[in-house]
Amino acid sequence: MQLAPAEEVKENGAEFAAEFAELLERCFIDHRTTSAGHPQADGAAERIVRVLKEALRKACYEAADPAAWEKGLPELLLGYRCSPQASTRYSPYQLLYGGIVPVVPPAVRERFEQPLDFEDPRAAADSLLQRAEWVRQAYPAAAGNLLIAQHRDTLRYSAVRTGRYLAKPVVHAPGDYVYVRRGNVPNTLQFPQYDTILRVESVGPQGVAVLMGRDGARTRRRVEQLLPCHLPVNPIVDPRLFRPARDLQCEVCGSPHDAARMLLCDGCNTGWHWPCLHLRAQPEGVWLCPGCQGLKREALAEQPGPEPAARPDVGRELFPRAGTRRLDEEAAGLHLRRVRLVEQAGKGRGAVRAREGALQFRGALARPEYFTVRWDDGSESGLSLVRARRLLV
């Protein structure tokens, strides 16, 4: 055996243990085994297994077949071998074949650079000597990079085990989008979470979160069962948030048939046949049913000033994010609170006028002017949350 390693580390698997130990003894290779339940002792190999499993999960998910990993395995291995590693800064392909850039086929690049005839012994020898020279220069650099990576991993592991480093806990706030972990995953090639994206409505003091889907259905899960969703989710049109039922009925005729002409309201998820609404063609983009359109018109009518020419972002108003929901809750808590406004009534330092009134919360859709102030003199005016904080008595 050429280029044999000095030592070999493996887990406590009993398959072919005797034959493998005999082979290592004949090759003068030191044989070491890891402790049970301690994968950190063989971290590099376990990391490779993890990367390959994640890639195989995605391949099986795209093919919608758990047995599709056999077909995608050659392409995945080719991509892994031709990718530079974080530890050595080189790809395994380059270290094995002597600095050749991994292209398919690899001989095409050399033939484009200069004519090369391997039938000529001198040309073949020159090519091998050139690769050997590159290997003699690259291997020490790769070995040094590997030692640096191993030392960095040792320091990180020591910090975690001694408690000098504590991982930042994941906090789920109302309005965040999350996945739900699977209870029992029978196959390691399945994703550990379900595909459906849910929104956190509230989190209780005992660590139980109330989750709501786009269909309005609510469920309860512990926060340990939740995984954060970092995808750019549009809460009004993203199809991953809601899957309509097969027997979804039209709100006008009550028939669940003719799904090709069924419109799904992006506000309340109800079904409507567009011929039943007397529409000439199927609308494109964001569509709201007549009920949600009326709700939007009421919210715009309550806001002072002219109606904006541009179409507002309906998704942000009907399905706000966590920060906006916190502002809505704070504004709702200031309902009927007293405020005091001191104004300049004329010239001079003493010419001031103070007015007092009560805040009337207008609803979350009235943001940013959440309140109508009813002054004691009978007048009214709009007020934002920022200004209401300053004027509280």
Coordinates of C-alpha atoms in Angstrom, one line a residue:
M1 CA 0.0 0.0 0.0
Q2 CA 1.4 3.4 -1.0
L3 CA 0.8 6.7 0.8
A4 CA -0.6 4.8 3.8
P5 CA -1.6 6.9 6.8
A6 CA 0.3 6.8 10.1
E7 CA -2.8 6.1 12.2
E8 CA -6.4 5.3 11.6
V9 CA -9.3 6.4 13.8
K10 CA -12.7 4.6 13.6
E11 CA -15.8 4.1 15.7
N12 CA -16.7 1.0 17.6
G13 CA -18.4 -0.8 14.7
A14 CA -18.0 -4.6 14.8
E15 CA -18.4 -5.1 11.0
F16 CA -15.2 -6.6 9.5
A17 CA -13.3 -5.7 12.6
A18 CA -10.9 -8.7 12.5
E19 CA -10.1 -8.5 8.8
F20 CA -9.6 -4.7 9.0
A21 CA -7.3 -5.0 12.1
E22 CA -5.2 -7.6 10.2
L23 CA -4.9 -5.3 7.2
L24 CA -3.7 -2.4 9.4
E25 CA -1.2 -4.6 11.2
R26 CA 0.3 -5.7 7.9
C27 CA 0.6 -2.1 6.7
F28 CA 2.1 -0.8 10.0
I29 CA -0.8 1.6 10.7
D30 CA -1.7 2.5 14.2
H31 CA -5.3 1.5 15.0
R32 CA -7.4 3.7 17.4
T33 CA -11.1 3.6 18.3
T34 CA -13.3 6.3 19.6
S35 CA -15.3 6.2 22.8
A36 CA -19.0 5.2 22.5
G37 CA -21.3 8.2 22.1
H38 CA -18.4 10.6 21.6
P39 CA -18.3 11.6 17.8
Q40 CA -16.0 14.6 18.5
A41 CA -13.0 12.2 18.6
D42 CA -13.5 11.6 14.9
G43 CA -14.9 15.0 14.0
A44 CA -13.4 15.3 10.5
A45 CA -15.0 12.1 9.3
E46 CA -18.3 12.8 11.1
R47 CA -18.4 16.2 9.4
I48 CA -18.0 14.6 6.0
V49 CA -20.9 12.2 6.8
R50 CA -23.0 15.2 7.9
V51 CA -22.3 17.1 4.7
L52 CA -23.1 14.1 2.5
K53 CA -26.3 13.4 4.4
E54 CA -27.5 17.0 4.0
A55 CA -26.9 16.9 0.3
L56 CA -28.6 13.5 0.0
R57 CA -31.6 14.8 1.9
K58 CA -32.0 17.7 -0.6
A59 CA -31.6 15.3 -3.5
C60 CA -34.3 13.0 -2.2
Y61 CA -36.6 16.0 -1.4
E62 CA -36.3 17.4 -4.9
A63 CA -37.0 13.9 -6.4
A64 CA -39.8 13.2 -3.9
D65 CA -38.4 9.8 -3.5
P66 CA -36.5 8.5 -0.4
A67 CA -34.7 6.0 -2.6
A68 CA -33.3 8.6 -5.0
W69 CA -30.1 9.0 -3.1
E70 CA -28.4 6.2 -5.2
K71 CA -28.9 8.2 -8.4
G72 CA -27.5 11.4 -7.0
L73 CA -24.6 10.0 -5.1
P74 CA -22.0 10.1 -8.0
E75 CA -22.7 13.8 -8.7
L76 CA -22.6 14.7 -5.0
L77 CA -19.3 12.9 -4.5
L78 CA -17.8 14.6 -7.5
G79 CA -18.9 18.0 -6.2
Y80 CA -17.4 17.3 -2.8
R81 CA -14.1 16.1 -4.2
C82 CA -13.7 19.1 -6.5
S83 CA -14.5 21.7 -3.8
P84 CA -11.8 23.3 -1.7
Q85 CA -11.9 22.2 1.9
A86 CA -11.9 24.7 4.7
S87 CA -9.2 22.8 6.6
T88 CA -6.6 22.4 3.8
R89 CA -7.6 25.2 1.4
Y90 CA -7.3 22.7 -1.4
S91 CA -9.7 20.3 -3.0
P92 CA -9.0 16.5 -2.7
Y93 CA -8.9 16.4 -6.5
Q94 CA -6.0 18.9 -6.6
L95 CA -4.0 17.1 -3.9
L96 CA -4.5 13.7 -5.6
Y97 CA -3.8 14.7 -9.2
G98 CA -1.1 17.3 -8.6
G99 CA -2.6 20.7 -9.0
I100 CA -4.9 20.1 -12.0
V101 CA -7.9 22.4 -11.9
P102 CA -11.0 20.1 -11.6
V103 CA -12.7 20.4 -14.9
V104 CA -14.7 17.7 -16.7
P105 CA -12.9 16.1 -18.5
P106 CA -9.6 17.2 -16.8
A107 CA -7.4 16.7 -19.9
V108 CA -9.3 19.3 -21.9
R109 CA -7.6 22.3 -20.2
E110 CA -4.1 20.9 -20.8
R111 CA -4.8 20.2 -24.5
F112 CA -6.0 23.8 -25.0
E113 CA -2.9 25.2 -23.3
Q114 CA -0.3 23.2 -25.4
P115 CA -0.2 20.1 -27.5
L116 CA 0.5 17.0 -25.3
D117 CA 1.2 13.6 -26.6
F118 CA 1.4 10.9 -23.9
E119 CA 2.7 8.4 -26.5
D120 CA 6.0 10.4 -26.2
P121 CA 7.8 9.1 -23.1
R122 CA 9.6 12.4 -22.6
A123 CA 6.3 14.4 -22.7
A124 CA 4.7 12.0 -20.2
A125 CA 7.7 12.2 -17.9
D126 CA 7.7 16.1 -18.1
S127 CA 4.0 16.1 -17.1
L128 CA 4.6 13.8 -14.2
L129 CA 7.6 15.8 -13.0
Q130 CA 5.6 19.0 -13.2
R131 CA 2.8 17.5 -11.1
A132 CA 5.3 16.1 -8.6
E133 CA 6.9 19.5 -8.1
W134 CA 3.5 21.1 -7.5
V135 CA 2.7 18.3 -4.9
R136 CA 6.0 18.9 -3.1
Q137 CA 5.1 22.6 -2.7
A138 CA 1.4 22.2 -2.0
Y139 CA 1.5 19.4 0.5
P140 CA 3.4 21.3 3.3
A141 CA 1.0 24.2 2.9
A142 CA -2.0 21.9 3.0
A143 CA -0.6 20.1 6.1
G144 CA 0.0 23.4 7.8
N145 CA -3.5 24.6 7.1
L146 CA -4.9 21.3 8.5
L147 CA -2.9 21.7 11.7
I148 CA -4.3 25.2 12.2
A149 CA -7.8 24.0 11.6
Q150 CA -7.3 21.2 14.1
H151 CA -5.9 23.5 16.7
R152 CA -8.9 25.9 16.2
D153 CA -11.3 23.0 16.6
T154 CA -9.5 21.9 19.8
L155 CA -9.8 25.4 21.3
R156 CA -13.5 25.6 20.4
Y157 CA -14.3 22.2 21.9
S158 CA -12.4 23.1 25.1
A159 CA -14.3 26.3 25.4
V160 CA -17.6 24.5 25.0
R161 CA -16.8 21.7 27.4
T162 CA -15.5 24.0 30.2
G163 CA -18.4 26.4 30.0
R164 CA -16.3 29.4 28.8
Y165 CA -18.6 29.6 25.7
L166 CA -22.3 29.4 26.0
A167 CA -24.4 29.2 22.8
K168 CA -26.8 32.0 22.3
P169 CA -30.3 30.7 23.0
V170 CA -32.9 30.9 20.2
V171 CA -35.8 33.2 21.3
H172 CA -39.0 33.0 19.4
A173 CA -41.0 36.2 19.4
P174 CA -44.7 36.7 18.3
G175 CA -44.7 37.2 14.5
D176 CA -41.6 35.0 13.8
Y177 CA -41.9 32.2 11.2
V178 CA -40.8 28.7 12.3
Y179 CA -40.7 25.1 11.3
V180 CA -41.9 22.2 13.6
R181 CA -39.6 19.3 14.2
R182 CA -40.6 15.8 13.4
G183 CA -41.3 13.6 16.3
N184 CA -39.9 10.3 15.0
V185 CA -37.7 10.4 11.8
P186 CA -37.5 6.7 10.6
N187 CA -35.1 7.6 7.8
T188 CA -32.0 9.6 8.3
L189 CA -32.5 11.0 4.7
Q190 CA -35.6 12.8 5.8
F191 CA -35.6 16.4 6.9
P192 CA -35.9 16.9 10.7
Q193 CA -38.7 19.4 10.2
Y194 CA -42.0 19.6 8.4
D195 CA -42.4 21.6 5.2
T196 CA -45.2 23.9 6.4
I197 CA -44.1 27.3 7.7
L198 CA -46.1 28.6 10.7
R199 CA -46.2 31.9 12.5
V200 CA -45.7 32.3 16.3
E201 CA -48.7 34.0 17.8
S202 CA -47.7 33.9 21.4
V203 CA -45.2 32.2 23.8
G204 CA -46.4 31.2 27.3
P205 CA -44.4 31.4 30.5
Q206 CA -44.0 27.5 30.5
G207 CA -42.3 27.5 27.1
V208 CA -45.4 26.6 25.1
A209 CA -45.9 28.5 21.8
V210 CA -49.2 29.0 20.0
L211 CA -48.6 28.7 16.2
M212 CA -51.0 29.8 13.5
G213 CA -51.1 28.8 9.9
R214 CA -52.3 30.8 6.9
D215 CA -55.6 28.9 7.1
G216 CA -56.2 30.4 10.6
A217 CA -55.8 27.0 12.4
R218 CA -53.8 27.1 15.7
T219 CA -51.7 24.5 17.3
R220 CA -49.5 24.3 20.4
R221 CA -45.9 23.2 20.5
R222 CA -43.0 23.5 22.9
V223 CA -40.2 25.9 21.9
E224 CA -37.8 23.0 21.8
Q225 CA -39.7 21.6 18.9
L226 CA -39.4 24.7 16.8
L227 CA -36.8 25.6 14.2
P228 CA -36.4 29.2 13.0
C229 CA -37.2 29.9 9.4
H230 CA -34.7 32.3 7.8
L231 CA -36.3 32.4 4.3
P232 CA -37.6 35.7 3.0
V233 CA -41.3 34.8 3.5
N234 CA -43.9 37.1 2.0
P235 CA -46.8 36.6 4.5
I236 CA -49.5 37.5 1.9
V237 CA -48.6 35.5 -1.2
D238 CA -46.2 32.8 -0.1
P239 CA -47.8 29.4 -1.0
R240 CA -45.7 27.5 1.6
L241 CA -47.7 29.1 4.4
F242 CA -51.1 27.6 3.4
R243 CA -52.3 24.6 1.4
P244 CA -56.0 24.8 0.5
A245 CA -58.2 21.7 1.1
R246 CA -59.3 19.7 -1.9
D247 CA -62.9 20.2 -1.0
L248 CA -62.6 24.0 -0.7
Q249 CA -66.0 25.5 -1.6
C250 CA -66.8 28.7 -3.4
E251 CA -68.3 31.3 -1.1
V252 CA -70.9 32.3 -3.8
C253 CA -72.2 29.0 -5.3
G254 CA -70.9 26.6 -2.6
S255 CA -69.4 24.2 -5.2
P256 CA -65.9 22.7 -4.6
H257 CA -65.5 21.8 -8.3
D258 CA -63.9 23.7 -11.1
A259 CA -60.6 24.2 -9.3
A260 CA -59.0 25.8 -12.3
R261 CA -61.3 28.9 -11.9
M262 CA -61.1 29.0 -8.1
L263 CA -59.5 32.1 -6.6
L264 CA -57.9 32.0 -3.2
C265 CA -58.2 35.2 -1.1
D266 CA -54.7 36.3 0.1
G267 CA -56.3 37.9 3.1
C268 CA -58.7 35.2 4.6
N269 CA -57.9 32.1 2.4
T270 CA -61.5 31.6 1.3
G271 CA -62.3 30.3 -2.2
W272 CA -64.2 32.2 -4.9
H273 CA -65.0 31.2 -8.5
W274 CA -64.0 34.2 -10.6
P275 CA -67.0 33.7 -12.9
C276 CA -69.3 33.9 -9.9
L277 CA -67.8 37.3 -9.1
H278 CA -68.6 38.4 -12.7
L279 CA -64.9 38.9 -13.5
R280 CA -64.0 38.9 -17.1
A281 CA -60.6 37.3 -16.6
Q282 CA -58.6 35.7 -13.8
P283 CA -56.7 38.4 -11.8
E284 CA -53.0 38.3 -11.4
G285 CA -50.8 39.0 -8.4
V286 CA -52.3 39.7 -4.9
W287 CA -56.1 39.3 -4.8
L288 CA -58.5 40.1 -2.0
C289 CA -62.1 39.0 -1.7
P290 CA -64.8 41.6 -1.3
G291 CA -64.8 41.3 2.5
C292 CA -61.1 41.9 2.8
Q293 CA -61.3 44.8 0.3
G294 CA -64.0 46.4 2.4
L295 CA -61.8 46.0 5.5
K296 CA -59.0 47.7 3.7
R297 CA -61.2 50.6 2.5
E298 CA -62.4 51.2 6.1
A299 CA -58.8 51.4 7.3
L300 CA -57.8 53.9 4.6
A301 CA -61.0 56.0 5.2
E302 CA -60.1 56.4 8.9
Q303 CA -56.6 57.8 8.0
P304 CA -56.5 61.6 7.6
G305 CA -55.2 63.2 4.4
P306 CA -55.6 62.2 0.7
E307 CA -55.5 58.6 -0.3
P308 CA -52.1 57.6 -1.6
A309 CA -51.7 57.0 -5.3
A310 CA -49.5 53.9 -4.9
R311 CA -51.1 50.6 -3.8
P312 CA -50.2 49.9 -0.2
D313 CA -48.5 46.8 1.0
V314 CA -51.5 44.8 2.1
G315 CA -49.4 41.9 3.4
R316 CA -47.5 44.0 5.9
E317 CA -50.7 45.5 7.3
L318 CA -52.8 42.4 7.6
F319 CA -49.8 40.1 8.7
P320 CA -47.3 42.3 10.5
R321 CA -43.9 41.2 11.7
A322 CA -42.8 40.8 15.3
G323 CA -41.6 44.4 15.7
T324 CA -44.8 45.8 14.3
R325 CA -47.0 43.5 16.4
R326 CA -45.2 44.7 19.6
L327 CA -46.0 48.3 18.6
D328 CA -49.6 47.4 18.0
E329 CA -49.9 45.8 21.5
E330 CA -48.2 48.7 23.1
A331 CA -50.6 51.1 21.4
A332 CA -53.6 49.1 22.4
G333 CA -52.5 49.2 26.0
L334 CA -52.6 53.1 26.0
H335 CA -56.4 53.2 25.2
L336 CA -58.2 55.8 27.3
R337 CA -54.9 57.1 28.9
R338 CA -54.7 60.8 29.6
V339 CA -52.3 63.1 27.7
R340 CA -51.4 66.7 28.2
L341 CA -50.2 69.1 25.5
V342 CA -48.5 72.4 26.2
E343 CA -48.6 74.9 23.3
Q344 CA -47.3 78.4 22.6
A345 CA -50.4 80.7 22.6
G346 CA -48.6 83.9 21.7
K347 CA -45.4 85.9 22.1
G348 CA -43.6 85.9 25.4
R349 CA -42.6 83.3 27.9
G350 CA -45.8 83.3 29.8
A351 CA -48.1 82.9 26.7
V352 CA -48.6 79.1 26.9
R353 CA -51.7 77.0 26.8
A354 CA -52.2 73.5 28.2
R355 CA -54.8 71.1 26.9
E356 CA -55.7 67.6 28.2
G357 CA -57.6 64.8 26.6
A358 CA -58.0 61.0 26.4
L359 CA -56.5 58.7 23.8
Q360 CA -58.8 56.6 21.6
F361 CA -57.2 53.6 20.0
R362 CA -58.2 53.4 16.4
G363 CA -56.9 49.9 15.6
A364 CA -53.8 48.3 14.3
L365 CA -54.6 49.1 10.7
A366 CA -54.5 52.8 11.4
R367 CA -50.7 52.7 12.0
P368 CA -48.7 54.9 12.4
E369 CA -51.4 57.3 13.8
Y370 CA -52.9 54.8 16.2
F371 CA -54.9 57.3 18.3
T372 CA -57.5 59.9 18.1
V373 CA -57.2 62.4 21.0
R374 CA -60.5 63.8 22.3
W375 CA -59.5 67.0 24.0
D376 CA -61.5 68.3 26.9
D377 CA -62.6 71.4 24.9
G378 CA -64.4 69.1 22.4
S379 CA -61.9 69.1 19.6
E380 CA -60.2 66.0 18.1
S381 CA -56.8 65.3 16.4
G382 CA -54.7 62.3 15.3
L383 CA -51.7 61.2 17.3
S384 CA -48.9 58.7 16.7
L385 CA -47.5 56.3 19.2
V386 CA -44.1 58.2 19.5
R387 CA -45.8 61.4 20.3
A388 CA -48.3 59.8 22.6
R389 CA -45.5 58.5 24.8
R390 CA -44.2 62.0 25.3
L391 CA -47.6 63.5 26.2
L392 CA -48.7 60.9 28.7
V393 CA -49.7 62.3 32.1

